[in-house]
Amino acid sequence: MSTSSKAKERKKITTLSLRKFKQQQKPITMLTAYDYATAVAVDMAGIDTILVGDSLGMVVLGYENTLPVTMDDMIHHCKAVARGARYAMLIGDMPFMSYQASVDEAVRNAGRFLQEGGMDAVKLEGGRERLPAAGAIISAGIPVMGHLGLTPQSVHQLGGFKAQGKTAQAAKDLLDDALALEDAGCFSLVLETIPARLAQLVSERLEIPTIGIGAGIGCDGQVLVTHDLCGLFDRFTPRFVKKYADLHGEMARAFEAYKSDVQSREFPGDEHSIDMPEEQWQELLKALE
Ligand code: KIV
């Protein structure tokens, strides 16, 4: 390999890369993926980290919220993503009730993400109430990303998918949670649907990188749910999403064209069909006489 192609070779992204990006003020990119094909595409685009989010419960499995998602669902999708991505750092989202009931269960379930799912790290939702679980997982050698603000697994407690941290007290609590998670050893935090100036303040007070979703430009990086970005989720699009494609429309167009081709016998054409040698065909016809 030549020196120049060596120089261009991509390196696997790690927790240390993310910390370095923050120090260099280089925005960190993160997207969700739930399957092999998407993981390949996201990785090829050079996105820094892939989150196998429990959002898969809504955008892939069609549930109303993320609560029904199980550990086995997550591991199944993590394995597919791990087969497709080579360079991005892979983060597995711990589903509802996989880390809340006991610290032991939290550590064992986090371990499954690395051992069975091929992930590099896990993410869990919540602030100071999650310190025992987060601390024990980190002590087991598993990198943990925190998640504050709108934490979808607490949707019923929050009274819906609503913006968080909008009062001075709620904002102070969120900052204290963020500092506590950093102290506990989390390598990064997701900040979801909070005021942009609060997200910026938290990002400035922390040494670890923050990744925002609906949290403005002041975060150290950004994440979107890939199905929202691609226009693949039909039910709703949150206000903070920028839609970069209309794959749902594109799929509908392709399916209608296919239906029409089949019905008009345009498909399959000769180029999609298999032939057999003439002499074999003649031999068959003879045998059938
Ligand atoms: O599950 C998910 O996709 C997430 C992101 C929205 C951060 O937690």
PDB file of N, CA and C in Angstrom, residues 33-87:
ATOM      1  N   ALA A  33     -29.074   3.122  13.143  1.00  0.00           N
ATOM      2  CA  ALA A  33     -29.244   2.065  12.129  1.00  0.00           C
ATOM      3  C   ALA A  33     -29.745   0.838  12.869  1.00  0.00           C
ATOM      4  N   TYR A  34     -30.500   0.025  12.143  1.00  0.00           N
ATOM      5  CA  TYR A  34     -31.109  -1.141  12.785  1.00  0.00           C
ATOM      6  C   TYR A  34     -30.896  -2.412  11.956  1.00  0.00           C
ATOM      7  N   ASP A  35     -30.286  -2.262  10.769  1.00  0.00           N
ATOM      8  CA  ASP A  35     -30.122  -3.419   9.884  1.00  0.00           C
ATOM      9  C   ASP A  35     -28.792  -3.309   9.138  1.00  0.00           C
ATOM     10  N   TYR A  36     -28.412  -4.419   8.489  1.00  0.00           N
ATOM     11  CA  TYR A  36     -27.125  -4.522   7.798  1.00  0.00           C
ATOM     12  C   TYR A  36     -26.974  -3.477   6.693  1.00  0.00           C
ATOM     13  N   ALA A  37     -27.991  -3.385   5.805  1.00  0.00           N
ATOM     14  CA  ALA A  37     -27.863  -2.516   4.623  1.00  0.00           C
ATOM     15  C   ALA A  37     -27.688  -1.052   5.045  1.00  0.00           C
ATOM     16  N   THR A  38     -28.466  -0.613   6.018  1.00  0.00           N
ATOM     17  CA  THR A  38     -28.354   0.777   6.470  1.00  0.00           C
ATOM     18  C   THR A  38     -27.003   1.003   7.142  1.00  0.00           C
ATOM     19  N   ALA A  39     -26.563   0.029   7.912  1.00  0.00           N
ATOM     20  CA  ALA A  39     -25.265   0.170   8.595  1.00  0.00           C
ATOM     21  C   ALA A  39     -24.145   0.342   7.568  1.00  0.00           C
ATOM     22  N   VAL A  40     -24.191  -0.422   6.478  1.00  0.00           N
ATOM     23  CA  VAL A  40     -23.172  -0.301   5.425  1.00  0.00           C
ATOM     24  C   VAL A  40     -23.194   1.122   4.855  1.00  0.00           C
ATOM     25  N   ALA A  41     -24.401   1.613   4.553  1.00  0.00           N
ATOM     26  CA  ALA A  41     -24.524   2.944   3.936  1.00  0.00           C
ATOM     27  C   ALA A  41     -24.069   4.050   4.883  1.00  0.00           C
ATOM     28  N   VAL A  42     -24.438   3.944   6.147  1.00  0.00           N
ATOM     29  CA  VAL A  42     -24.060   4.971   7.136  1.00  0.00           C
ATOM     30  C   VAL A  42     -22.536   4.948   7.327  1.00  0.00           C
ATOM     31  N   ASP A  43     -21.985   3.762   7.406  1.00  0.00           N
ATOM     32  CA  ASP A  43     -20.537   3.617   7.598  1.00  0.00           C
ATOM     33  C   ASP A  43     -19.772   4.149   6.386  1.00  0.00           C
ATOM     34  N   MET A  44     -20.288   3.837   5.179  1.00  0.00           N
ATOM     35  CA  MET A  44     -19.625   4.317   3.959  1.00  0.00           C
ATOM     36  C   MET A  44     -19.664   5.831   3.855  1.00  0.00           C
ATOM     37  N   ALA A  45     -20.704   6.448   4.435  1.00  0.00           N
ATOM     38  CA  ALA A  45     -20.813   7.913   4.395  1.00  0.00           C
ATOM     39  C   ALA A  45     -19.828   8.567   5.371  1.00  0.00           C
ATOM     40  N   GLY A  46     -19.166   7.754   6.205  1.00  0.00           N
ATOM     41  CA  GLY A  46     -18.156   8.296   7.119  1.00  0.00           C
ATOM     42  C   GLY A  46     -18.733   8.866   8.410  1.00  0.00           C
ATOM     43  N   ILE A  47     -19.953   8.460   8.740  1.00  0.00           N
ATOM     44  CA  ILE A  47     -20.570   8.900  10.010  1.00  0.00           C
ATOM     45  C   ILE A  47     -19.750   8.303  11.169  1.00  0.00           C
ATOM     46  N   ASP A  48     -19.509   9.131  12.220  1.00  0.00           N
ATOM     47  CA  ASP A  48     -18.602   8.698  13.298  1.00  0.00           C
ATOM     48  C   ASP A  48     -19.161   7.572  14.156  1.00  0.00           C
ATOM     49  N   THR A  49     -20.442   7.677  14.510  1.00  0.00           N
ATOM     50  CA  THR A  49     -20.969   6.638  15.404  1.00  0.00           C
ATOM     51  C   THR A  49     -22.376   6.229  14.972  1.00  0.00           C
ATOM     52  N   ILE A  50     -22.660   4.951  15.165  1.00  0.00           N
ATOM     53  CA  ILE A  50     -23.989   4.412  14.853  1.00  0.00           C
ATOM     54  C   ILE A  50     -24.644   4.002  16.162  1.00  0.00           C
ATOM     55  N   LEU A  51     -25.852   4.508  16.356  1.00  0.00           N
ATOM     56  CA  LEU A  51     -26.636   4.104  17.521  1.00  0.00           C
ATOM     57  C   LEU A  51     -27.700   3.110  17.064  1.00  0.00           C
ATOM     58  N   VAL A  52     -27.655   1.909  17.639  1.00  0.00           N
ATOM     59  CA  VAL A  52     -28.778   0.998  17.432  1.00  0.00           C
ATOM     60  C   VAL A  52     -29.780   1.389  18.515  1.00  0.00           C
ATOM     61  N   GLY A  53     -30.646   2.336  18.153  1.00  0.00           N
ATOM     62  CA  GLY A  53     -31.542   2.938  19.142  1.00  0.00           C
ATOM     63  C   GLY A  53     -32.765   2.077  19.390  1.00  0.00           C
ATOM     64  N   ASP A  54     -33.315   2.219  20.611  1.00  0.00           N
ATOM     65  CA  ASP A  54     -34.574   1.500  20.863  1.00  0.00           C
ATOM     66  C   ASP A  54     -35.721   2.188  20.120  1.00  0.00           C
ATOM     67  N   SER A  55     -35.420   3.302  19.445  1.00  0.00           N
ATOM     68  CA  SER A  55     -36.390   3.910  18.523  1.00  0.00           C
ATOM     69  C   SER A  55     -36.823   2.903  17.468  1.00  0.00           C
ATOM     70  N   LEU A  56     -36.070   1.817  17.312  1.00  0.00           N
ATOM     71  CA  LEU A  56     -36.459   0.772  16.357  1.00  0.00           C
ATOM     72  C   LEU A  56     -37.842   0.248  16.697  1.00  0.00           C
ATOM     73  N   GLY A  57     -38.217   0.330  17.994  1.00  0.00           N
ATOM     74  CA  GLY A  57     -39.549  -0.123  18.400  1.00  0.00           C
ATOM     75  C   GLY A  57     -40.627   0.623  17.637  1.00  0.00           C
ATOM     76  N   MET A  58     -40.395   1.924  17.403  1.00  0.00           N
ATOM     77  CA  MET A  58     -41.391   2.727  16.694  1.00  0.00           C
ATOM     78  C   MET A  58     -41.196   2.671  15.185  1.00  0.00           C
ATOM     79  N   VAL A  59     -39.965   2.943  14.720  1.00  0.00           N
ATOM     80  CA  VAL A  59     -39.787   3.129  13.268  1.00  0.00           C
ATOM     81  C   VAL A  59     -39.636   1.819  12.497  1.00  0.00           C
ATOM     82  N   VAL A  60     -39.244   0.727  13.191  1.00  0.00           N
ATOM     83  CA  VAL A  60     -39.109  -0.558  12.487  1.00  0.00           C
ATOM     84  C   VAL A  60     -40.228  -1.521  12.884  1.00  0.00           C
ATOM     85  N   LEU A  61     -40.539  -1.556  14.191  1.00  0.00           N
ATOM     86  CA  LEU A  61     -41.510  -2.557  14.656  1.00  0.00           C
ATOM     87  C   LEU A  61     -42.934  -2.006  14.756  1.00  0.00           C
ATOM     88  N   GLY A  62     -43.086  -0.686  14.643  1.00  0.00           N
ATOM     89  CA  GLY A  62     -44.431  -0.107  14.572  1.00  0.00           C
ATOM     90  C   GLY A  62     -45.154   0.073  15.896  1.00  0.00           C
ATOM     91  N   TYR A  63     -44.432  -0.027  17.038  1.00  0.00           N
ATOM     92  CA  TYR A  63     -45.082   0.223  18.331  1.00  0.00           C
ATOM     93  C   TYR A  63     -45.354   1.724  18.490  1.00  0.00           C
ATOM     94  N   GLU A  64     -46.222   2.061  19.452  1.00  0.00           N
ATOM     95  CA  GLU A  64     -46.574   3.460  19.755  1.00  0.00           C
ATOM     96  C   GLU A  64     -45.415   4.202  20.409  1.00  0.00           C
ATOM     97  N   ASN A  65     -44.604   3.475  21.186  1.00  0.00           N
ATOM     98  CA  ASN A  65     -43.454   4.076  21.877  1.00  0.00           C
ATOM     99  C   ASN A  65     -42.382   3.006  22.015  1.00  0.00           C
ATOM    100  N   THR A  66     -41.315   3.314  22.775  1.00  0.00           N
ATOM    101  CA  THR A  66     -40.172   2.386  22.823  1.00  0.00           C
ATOM    102  C   THR A  66     -40.305   1.341  23.939  1.00  0.00           C
ATOM    103  N   LEU A  67     -41.348   1.444  24.752  1.00  0.00           N
ATOM    104  CA  LEU A  67     -41.430   0.593  25.951  1.00  0.00           C
ATOM    105  C   LEU A  67     -41.491  -0.923  25.679  1.00  0.00           C
ATOM    106  N   PRO A  68     -42.154  -1.379  24.605  1.00  0.00           N
ATOM    107  CA  PRO A  68     -42.230  -2.833  24.408  1.00  0.00           C
ATOM    108  C   PRO A  68     -40.920  -3.491  23.926  1.00  0.00           C
ATOM    109  N   VAL A  69     -39.927  -2.700  23.582  1.00  0.00           N
ATOM    110  CA  VAL A  69     -38.692  -3.274  22.998  1.00  0.00           C
ATOM    111  C   VAL A  69     -37.956  -4.124  24.042  1.00  0.00           C
ATOM    112  N   THR A  70     -37.522  -5.321  23.633  1.00  0.00           N
ATOM    113  CA  THR A  70     -36.870  -6.248  24.568  1.00  0.00           C
ATOM    114  C   THR A  70     -35.364  -6.317  24.297  1.00  0.00           C
ATOM    115  N   MET A  71     -34.658  -6.932  25.220  1.00  0.00           N
ATOM    116  CA  MET A  71     -33.214  -7.164  25.027  1.00  0.00           C
ATOM    117  C   MET A  71     -32.990  -8.011  23.776  1.00  0.00           C
ATOM    118  N   ASP A  72     -33.827  -9.047  23.591  1.00  0.00           N
ATOM    119  CA  ASP A  72     -33.629  -9.915  22.425  1.00  0.00           C
ATOM    120  C   ASP A  72     -33.852  -9.160  21.113  1.00  0.00           C
ATOM    121  N   ASP A  73     -34.855  -8.232  21.088  1.00  0.00           N
ATOM    122  CA  ASP A  73     -35.034  -7.384  19.894  1.00  0.00           C
ATOM    123  C   ASP A  73     -33.732  -6.626  19.631  1.00  0.00           C
ATOM    124  N   MET A  74     -33.202  -6.005  20.686  1.00  0.00           N
ATOM    125  CA  MET A  74     -32.021  -5.143  20.522  1.00  0.00           C
ATOM    126  C   MET A  74     -30.819  -5.953  20.025  1.00  0.00           C
ATOM    127  N   ILE A  75     -30.604  -7.111  20.628  1.00  0.00           N
ATOM    128  CA  ILE A  75     -29.425  -7.913  20.257  1.00  0.00           C
ATOM    129  C   ILE A  75     -29.538  -8.362  18.792  1.00  0.00           C
ATOM    130  N   HIS A  76     -30.746  -8.757  18.403  1.00  0.00           N
ATOM    131  CA  HIS A  76     -30.987  -9.189  17.018  1.00  0.00           C
ATOM    132  C   HIS A  76     -30.563  -8.091  16.025  1.00  0.00           C
ATOM    133  N   HIS A  77     -31.006  -6.847  16.290  1.00  0.00           N
ATOM    134  CA  HIS A  77     -30.695  -5.737  15.375  1.00  0.00           C
ATOM    135  C   HIS A  77     -29.233  -5.305  15.497  1.00  0.00           C
ATOM    136  N   CYS A  78     -28.680  -5.348  16.711  1.00  0.00           N
ATOM    137  CA  CYS A  78     -27.262  -4.982  16.896  1.00  0.00           C
ATOM    138  C   CYS A  78     -26.359  -5.902  16.071  1.00  0.00           C
ATOM    139  N   LYS A  79     -26.681  -7.199  16.076  1.00  0.00           N
ATOM    140  CA  LYS A  79     -25.852  -8.163  15.325  1.00  0.00           C
ATOM    141  C   LYS A  79     -25.832  -7.802  13.847  1.00  0.00           C
ATOM    142  N   ALA A  80     -27.004  -7.435  13.306  1.00  0.00           N
ATOM    143  CA  ALA A  80     -27.090  -7.098  11.877  1.00  0.00           C
ATOM    144  C   ALA A  80     -26.256  -5.854  11.587  1.00  0.00           C
ATOM    145  N   VAL A  81     -26.352  -4.846  12.463  1.00  0.00           N
ATOM    146  CA  VAL A  81     -25.603  -3.595  12.261  1.00  0.00           C
ATOM    147  C   VAL A  81     -24.099  -3.873  12.364  1.00  0.00           C
ATOM    148  N   ALA A  82     -23.714  -4.690  13.334  1.00  0.00           N
ATOM    149  CA  ALA A  82     -22.282  -4.974  13.532  1.00  0.00           C
ATOM    150  C   ALA A  82     -21.693  -5.682  12.310  1.00  0.00           C
ATOM    151  N   ARG A  83     -22.521  -6.466  11.593  1.00  0.00           N
ATOM    152  CA  ARG A  83     -22.023  -7.137  10.383  1.00  0.00           C
ATOM    153  C   ARG A  83     -21.808  -6.147   9.248  1.00  0.00           C
ATOM    154  N   GLY A  84     -22.475  -4.972   9.326  1.00  0.00           N
ATOM    155  CA  GLY A  84     -22.396  -4.014   8.218  1.00  0.00           C
ATOM    156  C   GLY A  84     -21.422  -2.869   8.418  1.00  0.00           C
ATOM    157  N   ALA A  85     -21.090  -2.534   9.654  1.00  0.00           N
ATOM    158  CA  ALA A  85     -20.265  -1.341   9.911  1.00  0.00           C
ATOM    159  C   ALA A  85     -18.860  -1.721  10.343  1.00  0.00           C
ATOM    160  N   ARG A  86     -17.881  -1.060   9.738  1.00  0.00           N
ATOM    161  CA  ARG A  86     -16.486  -1.386  10.040  1.00  0.00           C
ATOM    162  C   ARG A  86     -15.797  -0.310  10.864  1.00  0.00           C
ATOM    163  N   TYR A  87     -16.113   0.948  10.581  1.00  0.00           N
ATOM    164  CA  TYR A  87     -15.338   2.057  11.157  1.00  0.00           C
ATOM    165  C   TYR A  87     -16.072   2.821  12.252  1.00  0.00           C
TER     166      TYR A  87
END
